mmCIF file of C-alpha atoms in Angstrom:
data_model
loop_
_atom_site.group_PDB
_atom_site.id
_atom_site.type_symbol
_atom_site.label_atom_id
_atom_site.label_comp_id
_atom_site.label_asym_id
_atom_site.label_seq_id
_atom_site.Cartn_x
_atom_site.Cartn_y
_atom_site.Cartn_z
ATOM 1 C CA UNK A 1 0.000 0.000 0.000
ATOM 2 C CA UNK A 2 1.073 3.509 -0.971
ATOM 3 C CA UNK A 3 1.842 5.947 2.220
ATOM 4 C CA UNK A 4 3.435 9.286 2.265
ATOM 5 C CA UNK A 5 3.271 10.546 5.490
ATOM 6 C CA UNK A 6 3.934 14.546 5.165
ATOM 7 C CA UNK A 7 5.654 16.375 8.833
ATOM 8 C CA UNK A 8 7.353 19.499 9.431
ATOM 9 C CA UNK A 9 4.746 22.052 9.465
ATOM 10 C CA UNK A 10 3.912 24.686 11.969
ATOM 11 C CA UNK A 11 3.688 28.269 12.767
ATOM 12 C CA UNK A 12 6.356 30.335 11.328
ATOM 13 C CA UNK A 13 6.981 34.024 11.259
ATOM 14 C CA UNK A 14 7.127 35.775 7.557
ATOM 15 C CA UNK A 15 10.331 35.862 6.136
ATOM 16 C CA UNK A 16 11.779 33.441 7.739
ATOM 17 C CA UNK A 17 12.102 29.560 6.587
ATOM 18 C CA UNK A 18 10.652 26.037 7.100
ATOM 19 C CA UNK A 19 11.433 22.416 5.523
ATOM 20 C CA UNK A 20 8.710 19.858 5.021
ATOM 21 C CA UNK A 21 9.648 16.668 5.020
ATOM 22 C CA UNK A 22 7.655 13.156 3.055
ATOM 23 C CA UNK A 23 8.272 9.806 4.161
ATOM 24 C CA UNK A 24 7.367 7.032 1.671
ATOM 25 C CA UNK A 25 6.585 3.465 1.857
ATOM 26 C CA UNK A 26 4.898 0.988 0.059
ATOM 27 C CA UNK A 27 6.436 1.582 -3.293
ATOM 28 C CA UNK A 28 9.635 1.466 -4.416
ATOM 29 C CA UNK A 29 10.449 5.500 -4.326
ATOM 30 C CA UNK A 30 13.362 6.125 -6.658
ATOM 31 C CA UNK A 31 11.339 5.089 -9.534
ATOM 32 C CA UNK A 32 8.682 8.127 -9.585
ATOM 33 C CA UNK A 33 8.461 11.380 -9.925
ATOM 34 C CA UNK A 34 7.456 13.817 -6.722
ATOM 35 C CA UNK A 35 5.212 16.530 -5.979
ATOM 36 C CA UNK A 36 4.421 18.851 -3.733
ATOM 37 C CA UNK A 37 0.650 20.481 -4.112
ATOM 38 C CA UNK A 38 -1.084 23.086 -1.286
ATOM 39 C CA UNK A 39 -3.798 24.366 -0.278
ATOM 40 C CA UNK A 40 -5.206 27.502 1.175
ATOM 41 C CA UNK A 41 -7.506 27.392 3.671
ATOM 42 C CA UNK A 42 -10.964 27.034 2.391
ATOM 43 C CA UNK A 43 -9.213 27.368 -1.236
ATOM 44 C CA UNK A 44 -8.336 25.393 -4.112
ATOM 45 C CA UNK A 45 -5.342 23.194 -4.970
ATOM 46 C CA UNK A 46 -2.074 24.674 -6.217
ATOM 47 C CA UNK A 47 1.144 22.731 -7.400
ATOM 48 C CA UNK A 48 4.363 23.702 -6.185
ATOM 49 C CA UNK A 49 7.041 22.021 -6.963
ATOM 50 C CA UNK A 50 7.540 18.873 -9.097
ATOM 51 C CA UNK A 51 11.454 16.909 -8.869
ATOM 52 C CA UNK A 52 12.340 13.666 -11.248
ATOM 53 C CA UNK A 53 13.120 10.245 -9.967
ATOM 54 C CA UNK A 54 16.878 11.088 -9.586
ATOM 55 C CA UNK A 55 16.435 14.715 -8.006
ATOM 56 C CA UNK A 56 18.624 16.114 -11.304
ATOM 57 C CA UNK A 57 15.076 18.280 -12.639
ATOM 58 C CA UNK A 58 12.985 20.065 -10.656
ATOM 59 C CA UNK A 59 9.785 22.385 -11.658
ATOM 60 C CA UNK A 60 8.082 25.491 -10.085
ATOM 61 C CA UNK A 61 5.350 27.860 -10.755
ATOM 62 C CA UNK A 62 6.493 31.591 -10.344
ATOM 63 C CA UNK A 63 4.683 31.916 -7.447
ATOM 64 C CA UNK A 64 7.315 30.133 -5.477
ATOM 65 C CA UNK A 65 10.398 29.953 -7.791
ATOM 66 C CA UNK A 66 13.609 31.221 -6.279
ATOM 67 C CA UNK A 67 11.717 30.553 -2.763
ATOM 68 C CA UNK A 68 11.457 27.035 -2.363
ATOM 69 C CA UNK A 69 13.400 24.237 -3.168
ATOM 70 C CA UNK A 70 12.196 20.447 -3.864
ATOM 71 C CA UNK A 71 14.652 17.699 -2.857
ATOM 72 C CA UNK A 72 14.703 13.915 -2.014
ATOM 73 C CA UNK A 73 16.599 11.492 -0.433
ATOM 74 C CA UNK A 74 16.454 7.986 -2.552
ATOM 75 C CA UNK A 75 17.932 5.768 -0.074
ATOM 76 C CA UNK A 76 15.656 7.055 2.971
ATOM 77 C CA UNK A 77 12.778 7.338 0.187
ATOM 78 C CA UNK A 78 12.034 10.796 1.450
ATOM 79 C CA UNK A 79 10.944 14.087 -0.202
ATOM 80 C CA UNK A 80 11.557 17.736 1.268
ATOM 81 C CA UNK A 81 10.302 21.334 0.724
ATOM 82 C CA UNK A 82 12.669 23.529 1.710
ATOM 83 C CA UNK A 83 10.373 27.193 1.937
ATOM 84 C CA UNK A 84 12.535 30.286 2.348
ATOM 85 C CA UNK A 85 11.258 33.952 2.618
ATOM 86 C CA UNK A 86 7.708 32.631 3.206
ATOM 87 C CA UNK A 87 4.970 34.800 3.272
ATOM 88 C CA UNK A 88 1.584 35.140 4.327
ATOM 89 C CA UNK A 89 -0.227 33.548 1.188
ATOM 90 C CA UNK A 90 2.168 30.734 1.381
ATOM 91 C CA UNK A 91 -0.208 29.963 4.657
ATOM 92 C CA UNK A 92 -1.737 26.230 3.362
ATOM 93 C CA UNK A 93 -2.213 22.482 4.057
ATOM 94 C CA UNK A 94 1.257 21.176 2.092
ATOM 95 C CA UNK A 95 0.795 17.889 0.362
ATOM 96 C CA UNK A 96 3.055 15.178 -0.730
ATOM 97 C CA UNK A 97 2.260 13.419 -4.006
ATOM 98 C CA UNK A 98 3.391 10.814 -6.614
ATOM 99 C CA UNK A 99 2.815 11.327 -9.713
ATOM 100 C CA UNK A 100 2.824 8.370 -11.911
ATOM 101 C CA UNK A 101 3.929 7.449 -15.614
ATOM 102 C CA UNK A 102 4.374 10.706 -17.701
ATOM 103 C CA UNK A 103 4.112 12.868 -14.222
ATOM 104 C CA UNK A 104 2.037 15.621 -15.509
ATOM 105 C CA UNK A 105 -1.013 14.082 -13.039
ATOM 106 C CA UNK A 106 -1.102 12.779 -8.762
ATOM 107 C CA UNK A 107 -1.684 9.113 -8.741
ATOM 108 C CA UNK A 108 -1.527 8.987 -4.709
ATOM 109 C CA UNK A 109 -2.051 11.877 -2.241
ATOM 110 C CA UNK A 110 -0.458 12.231 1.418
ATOM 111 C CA UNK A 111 -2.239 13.544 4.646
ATOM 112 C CA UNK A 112 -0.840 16.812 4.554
ATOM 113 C CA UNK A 113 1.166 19.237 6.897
ATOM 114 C CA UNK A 114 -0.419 22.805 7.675
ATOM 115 C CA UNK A 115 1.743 25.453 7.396
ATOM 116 C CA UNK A 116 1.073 29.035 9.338
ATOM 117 C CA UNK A 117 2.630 31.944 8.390
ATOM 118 C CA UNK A 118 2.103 34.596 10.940
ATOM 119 C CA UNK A 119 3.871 37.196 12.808
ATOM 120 C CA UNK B 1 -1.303 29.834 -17.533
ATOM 121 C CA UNK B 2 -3.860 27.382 -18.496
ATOM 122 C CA UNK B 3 -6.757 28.526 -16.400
ATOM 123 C CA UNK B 4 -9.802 25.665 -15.968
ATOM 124 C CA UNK B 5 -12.999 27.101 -15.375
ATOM 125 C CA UNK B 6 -15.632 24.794 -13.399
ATOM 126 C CA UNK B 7 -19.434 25.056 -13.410
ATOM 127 C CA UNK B 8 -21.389 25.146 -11.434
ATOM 128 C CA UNK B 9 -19.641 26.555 -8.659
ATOM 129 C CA UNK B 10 -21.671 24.303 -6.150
ATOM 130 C CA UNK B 11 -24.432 22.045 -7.191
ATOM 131 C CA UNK B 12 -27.759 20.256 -5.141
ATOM 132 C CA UNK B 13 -27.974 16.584 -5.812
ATOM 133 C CA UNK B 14 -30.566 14.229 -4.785
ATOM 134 C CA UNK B 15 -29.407 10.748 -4.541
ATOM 135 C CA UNK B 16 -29.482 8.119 -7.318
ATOM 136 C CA UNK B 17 -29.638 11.338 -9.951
ATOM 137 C CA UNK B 18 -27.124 11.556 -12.710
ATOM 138 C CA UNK B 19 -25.039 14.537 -12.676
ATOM 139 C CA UNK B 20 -22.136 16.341 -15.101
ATOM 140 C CA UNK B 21 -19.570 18.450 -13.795
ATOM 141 C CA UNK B 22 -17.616 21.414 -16.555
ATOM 142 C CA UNK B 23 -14.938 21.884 -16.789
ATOM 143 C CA UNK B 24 -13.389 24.554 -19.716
ATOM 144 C CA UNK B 25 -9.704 25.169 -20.096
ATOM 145 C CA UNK B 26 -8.195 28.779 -22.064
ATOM 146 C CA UNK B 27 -6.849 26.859 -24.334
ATOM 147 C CA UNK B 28 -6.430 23.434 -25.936
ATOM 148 C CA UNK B 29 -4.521 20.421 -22.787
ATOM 149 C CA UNK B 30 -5.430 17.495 -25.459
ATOM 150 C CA UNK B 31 -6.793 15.028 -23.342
ATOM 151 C CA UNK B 32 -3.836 16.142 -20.251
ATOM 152 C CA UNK B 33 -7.280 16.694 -17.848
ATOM 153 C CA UNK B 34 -7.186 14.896 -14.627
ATOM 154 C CA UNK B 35 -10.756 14.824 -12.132
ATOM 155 C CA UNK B 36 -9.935 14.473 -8.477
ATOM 156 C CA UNK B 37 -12.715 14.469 -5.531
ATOM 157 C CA UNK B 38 -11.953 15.707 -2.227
ATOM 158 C CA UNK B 39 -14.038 14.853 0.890
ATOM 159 C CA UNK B 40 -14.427 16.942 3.952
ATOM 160 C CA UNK B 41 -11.185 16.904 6.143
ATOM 161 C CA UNK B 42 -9.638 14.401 3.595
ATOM 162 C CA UNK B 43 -6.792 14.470 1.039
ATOM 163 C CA UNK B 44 -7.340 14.371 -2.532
ATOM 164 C CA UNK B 45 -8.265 11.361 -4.119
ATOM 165 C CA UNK B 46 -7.496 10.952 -8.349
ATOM 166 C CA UNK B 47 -10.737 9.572 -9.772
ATOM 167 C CA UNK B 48 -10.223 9.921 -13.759
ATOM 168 C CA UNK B 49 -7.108 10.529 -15.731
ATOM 169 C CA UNK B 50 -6.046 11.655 -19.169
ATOM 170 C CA UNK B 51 -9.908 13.050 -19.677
ATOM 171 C CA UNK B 52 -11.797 9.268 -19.353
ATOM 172 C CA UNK B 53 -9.196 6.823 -18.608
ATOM 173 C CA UNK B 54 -10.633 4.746 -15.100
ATOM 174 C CA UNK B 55 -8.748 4.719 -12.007
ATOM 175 C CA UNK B 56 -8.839 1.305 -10.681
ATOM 176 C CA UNK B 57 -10.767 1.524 -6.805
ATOM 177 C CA UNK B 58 -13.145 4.135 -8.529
ATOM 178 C CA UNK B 59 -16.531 2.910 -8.542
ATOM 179 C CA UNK B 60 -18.041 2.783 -11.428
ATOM 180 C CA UNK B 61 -20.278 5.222 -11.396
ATOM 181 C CA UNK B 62 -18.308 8.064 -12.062
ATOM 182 C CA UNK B 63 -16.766 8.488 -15.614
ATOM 183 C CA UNK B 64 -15.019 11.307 -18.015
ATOM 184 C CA UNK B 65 -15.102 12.720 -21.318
ATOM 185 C CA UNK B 66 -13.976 15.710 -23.409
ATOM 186 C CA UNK B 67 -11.005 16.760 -25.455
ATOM 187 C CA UNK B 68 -9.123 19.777 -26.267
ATOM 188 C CA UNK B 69 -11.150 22.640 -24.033
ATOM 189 C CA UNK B 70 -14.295 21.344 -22.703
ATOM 190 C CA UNK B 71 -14.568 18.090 -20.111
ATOM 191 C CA UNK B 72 -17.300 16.562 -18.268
ATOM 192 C CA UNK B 73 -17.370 14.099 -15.550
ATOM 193 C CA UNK B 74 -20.432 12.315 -14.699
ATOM 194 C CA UNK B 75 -21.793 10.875 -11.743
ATOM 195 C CA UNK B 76 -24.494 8.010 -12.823
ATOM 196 C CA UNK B 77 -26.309 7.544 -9.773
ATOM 197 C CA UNK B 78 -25.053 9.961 -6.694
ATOM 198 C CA UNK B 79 -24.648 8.640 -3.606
ATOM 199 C CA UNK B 80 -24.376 10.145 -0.300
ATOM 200 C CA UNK B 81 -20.875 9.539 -0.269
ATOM 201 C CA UNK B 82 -20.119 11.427 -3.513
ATOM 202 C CA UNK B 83 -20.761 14.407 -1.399
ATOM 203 C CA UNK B 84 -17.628 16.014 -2.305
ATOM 204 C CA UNK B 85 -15.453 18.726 -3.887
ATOM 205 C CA UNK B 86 -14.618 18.106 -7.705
ATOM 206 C CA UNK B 87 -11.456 19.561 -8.982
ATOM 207 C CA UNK B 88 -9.966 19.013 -12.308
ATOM 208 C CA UNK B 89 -6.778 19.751 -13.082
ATOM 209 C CA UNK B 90 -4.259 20.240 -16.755
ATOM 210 C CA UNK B 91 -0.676 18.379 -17.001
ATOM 211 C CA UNK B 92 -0.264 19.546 -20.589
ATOM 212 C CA UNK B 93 2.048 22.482 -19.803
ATOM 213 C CA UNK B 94 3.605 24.129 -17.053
ATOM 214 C CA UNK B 95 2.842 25.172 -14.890
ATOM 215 C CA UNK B 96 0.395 22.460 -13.722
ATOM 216 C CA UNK B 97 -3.013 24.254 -12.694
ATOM 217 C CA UNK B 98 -6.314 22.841 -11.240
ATOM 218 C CA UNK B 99 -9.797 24.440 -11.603
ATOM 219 C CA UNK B 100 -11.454 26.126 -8.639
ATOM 220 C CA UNK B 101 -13.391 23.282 -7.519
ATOM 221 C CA UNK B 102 -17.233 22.349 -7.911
ATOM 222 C CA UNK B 103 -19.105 21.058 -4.531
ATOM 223 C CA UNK B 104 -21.506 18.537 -4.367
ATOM 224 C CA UNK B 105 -24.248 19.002 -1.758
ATOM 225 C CA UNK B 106 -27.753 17.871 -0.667
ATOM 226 C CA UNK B 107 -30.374 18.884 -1.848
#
């Protein structure tokens, strides 16, 4: 079974920086694409970051590029969000996903972490 | 940006009724349209890919069409537990964008 179990999230003040952090299990992690997606409170989903199986390519909307930074660790099958210079609208539930085949889609969502950025 | 417009905004179902969901991208994603349903409190959940293509777990019941700018997903019989957000979302350039939802409720 397919888990990704999302941590790291919490209160933060604006400017300053946070790293989420994706454990994965069930699957055998170096062979898929990873995402990140969010979500505002009481708003709609937006992708953030999206990192090939080997970590070499990564992809960002503008909203966050030069901000945050998508990694992964292959041999703890982990994914991280590294969020710098956050701001108030970055304020959101922070998902881990897979994507799947030609990863332009989520095949399997995580919980989320909630991320607060207030002063 | 590919922006995906959903209609209705929020939509009163009574159960066993069959019900489409639009959704209308700014320009052409092909058949790159993804459906996902979110229930209260709960992640995400894919439901159809690449426009129609089943999702194995999904029941049935739900299915997708369209091509190019307008797609429709269907519900053939709601049931109570379709009671749900509806969000579909474009992988055919980046960056990756998802419509603003459409919510299912009682009627």
């Amino acid at each position: 079974e397919v888990q990704l179990v999302e941590s790291g999230g919490g209160l933060v003040q604006p400017g300053r920086s946070l790293k989420l952090s994706c454990a994965a299990s069930g699957f055998t992690f170096s062979n898929y694409y990873m995402a990140w997606v969010r979500q505002a409170p009481k708003k709609g989903l937006e992708w953030v970051a999206t990192i090939s199986t080997s970590g070499s390519r990564t992809y960002y909307p503008d909203s966050v590029k030069g901000r945050f930074t998508i990694s992964r660790d292959n041999a703890k099958s982990s994914l991280y969000l590294q969020m710098n210079s956050l701001k108030s609208e970055d304020t959101a539930t922070y998902y881990c996903a897979r994507h799947q085949g030609s990863p332009n889609w989520f095949a399997y969502w995580g919980q989320g972490t909630l991320v607060t950025v207030s002063s | 940006d590919v922006v995906l417009t959903q209609s209705p905004a929020t939509l009163s179902v009574t159960p066993g009724e069959r019900i489409s969901l639009s959704c209308r991208a700014s320009e052409s994603v092909d058949t790159y349209l993804h459906w996902y349903q979110q229930k209260p409190n709960e992640s995400p959940r894919l439901l159809i890919k690449y426009a129609s293509q089943s999702i194995s777990g999904i029941p049935s019941r739900f299915s997708g069409s369209g091509s190019g700018t307008d797609f429709t997903l269907s519900i053939n019989g709601v049931e109570l537990e379709d009671l749900s957000i509806y969000y579909c979302q474009q992988g055919n350039s980046l960056p990756y964008t998802f419509g603003a939802g459409t919510k299912l409720e009682l009627k």
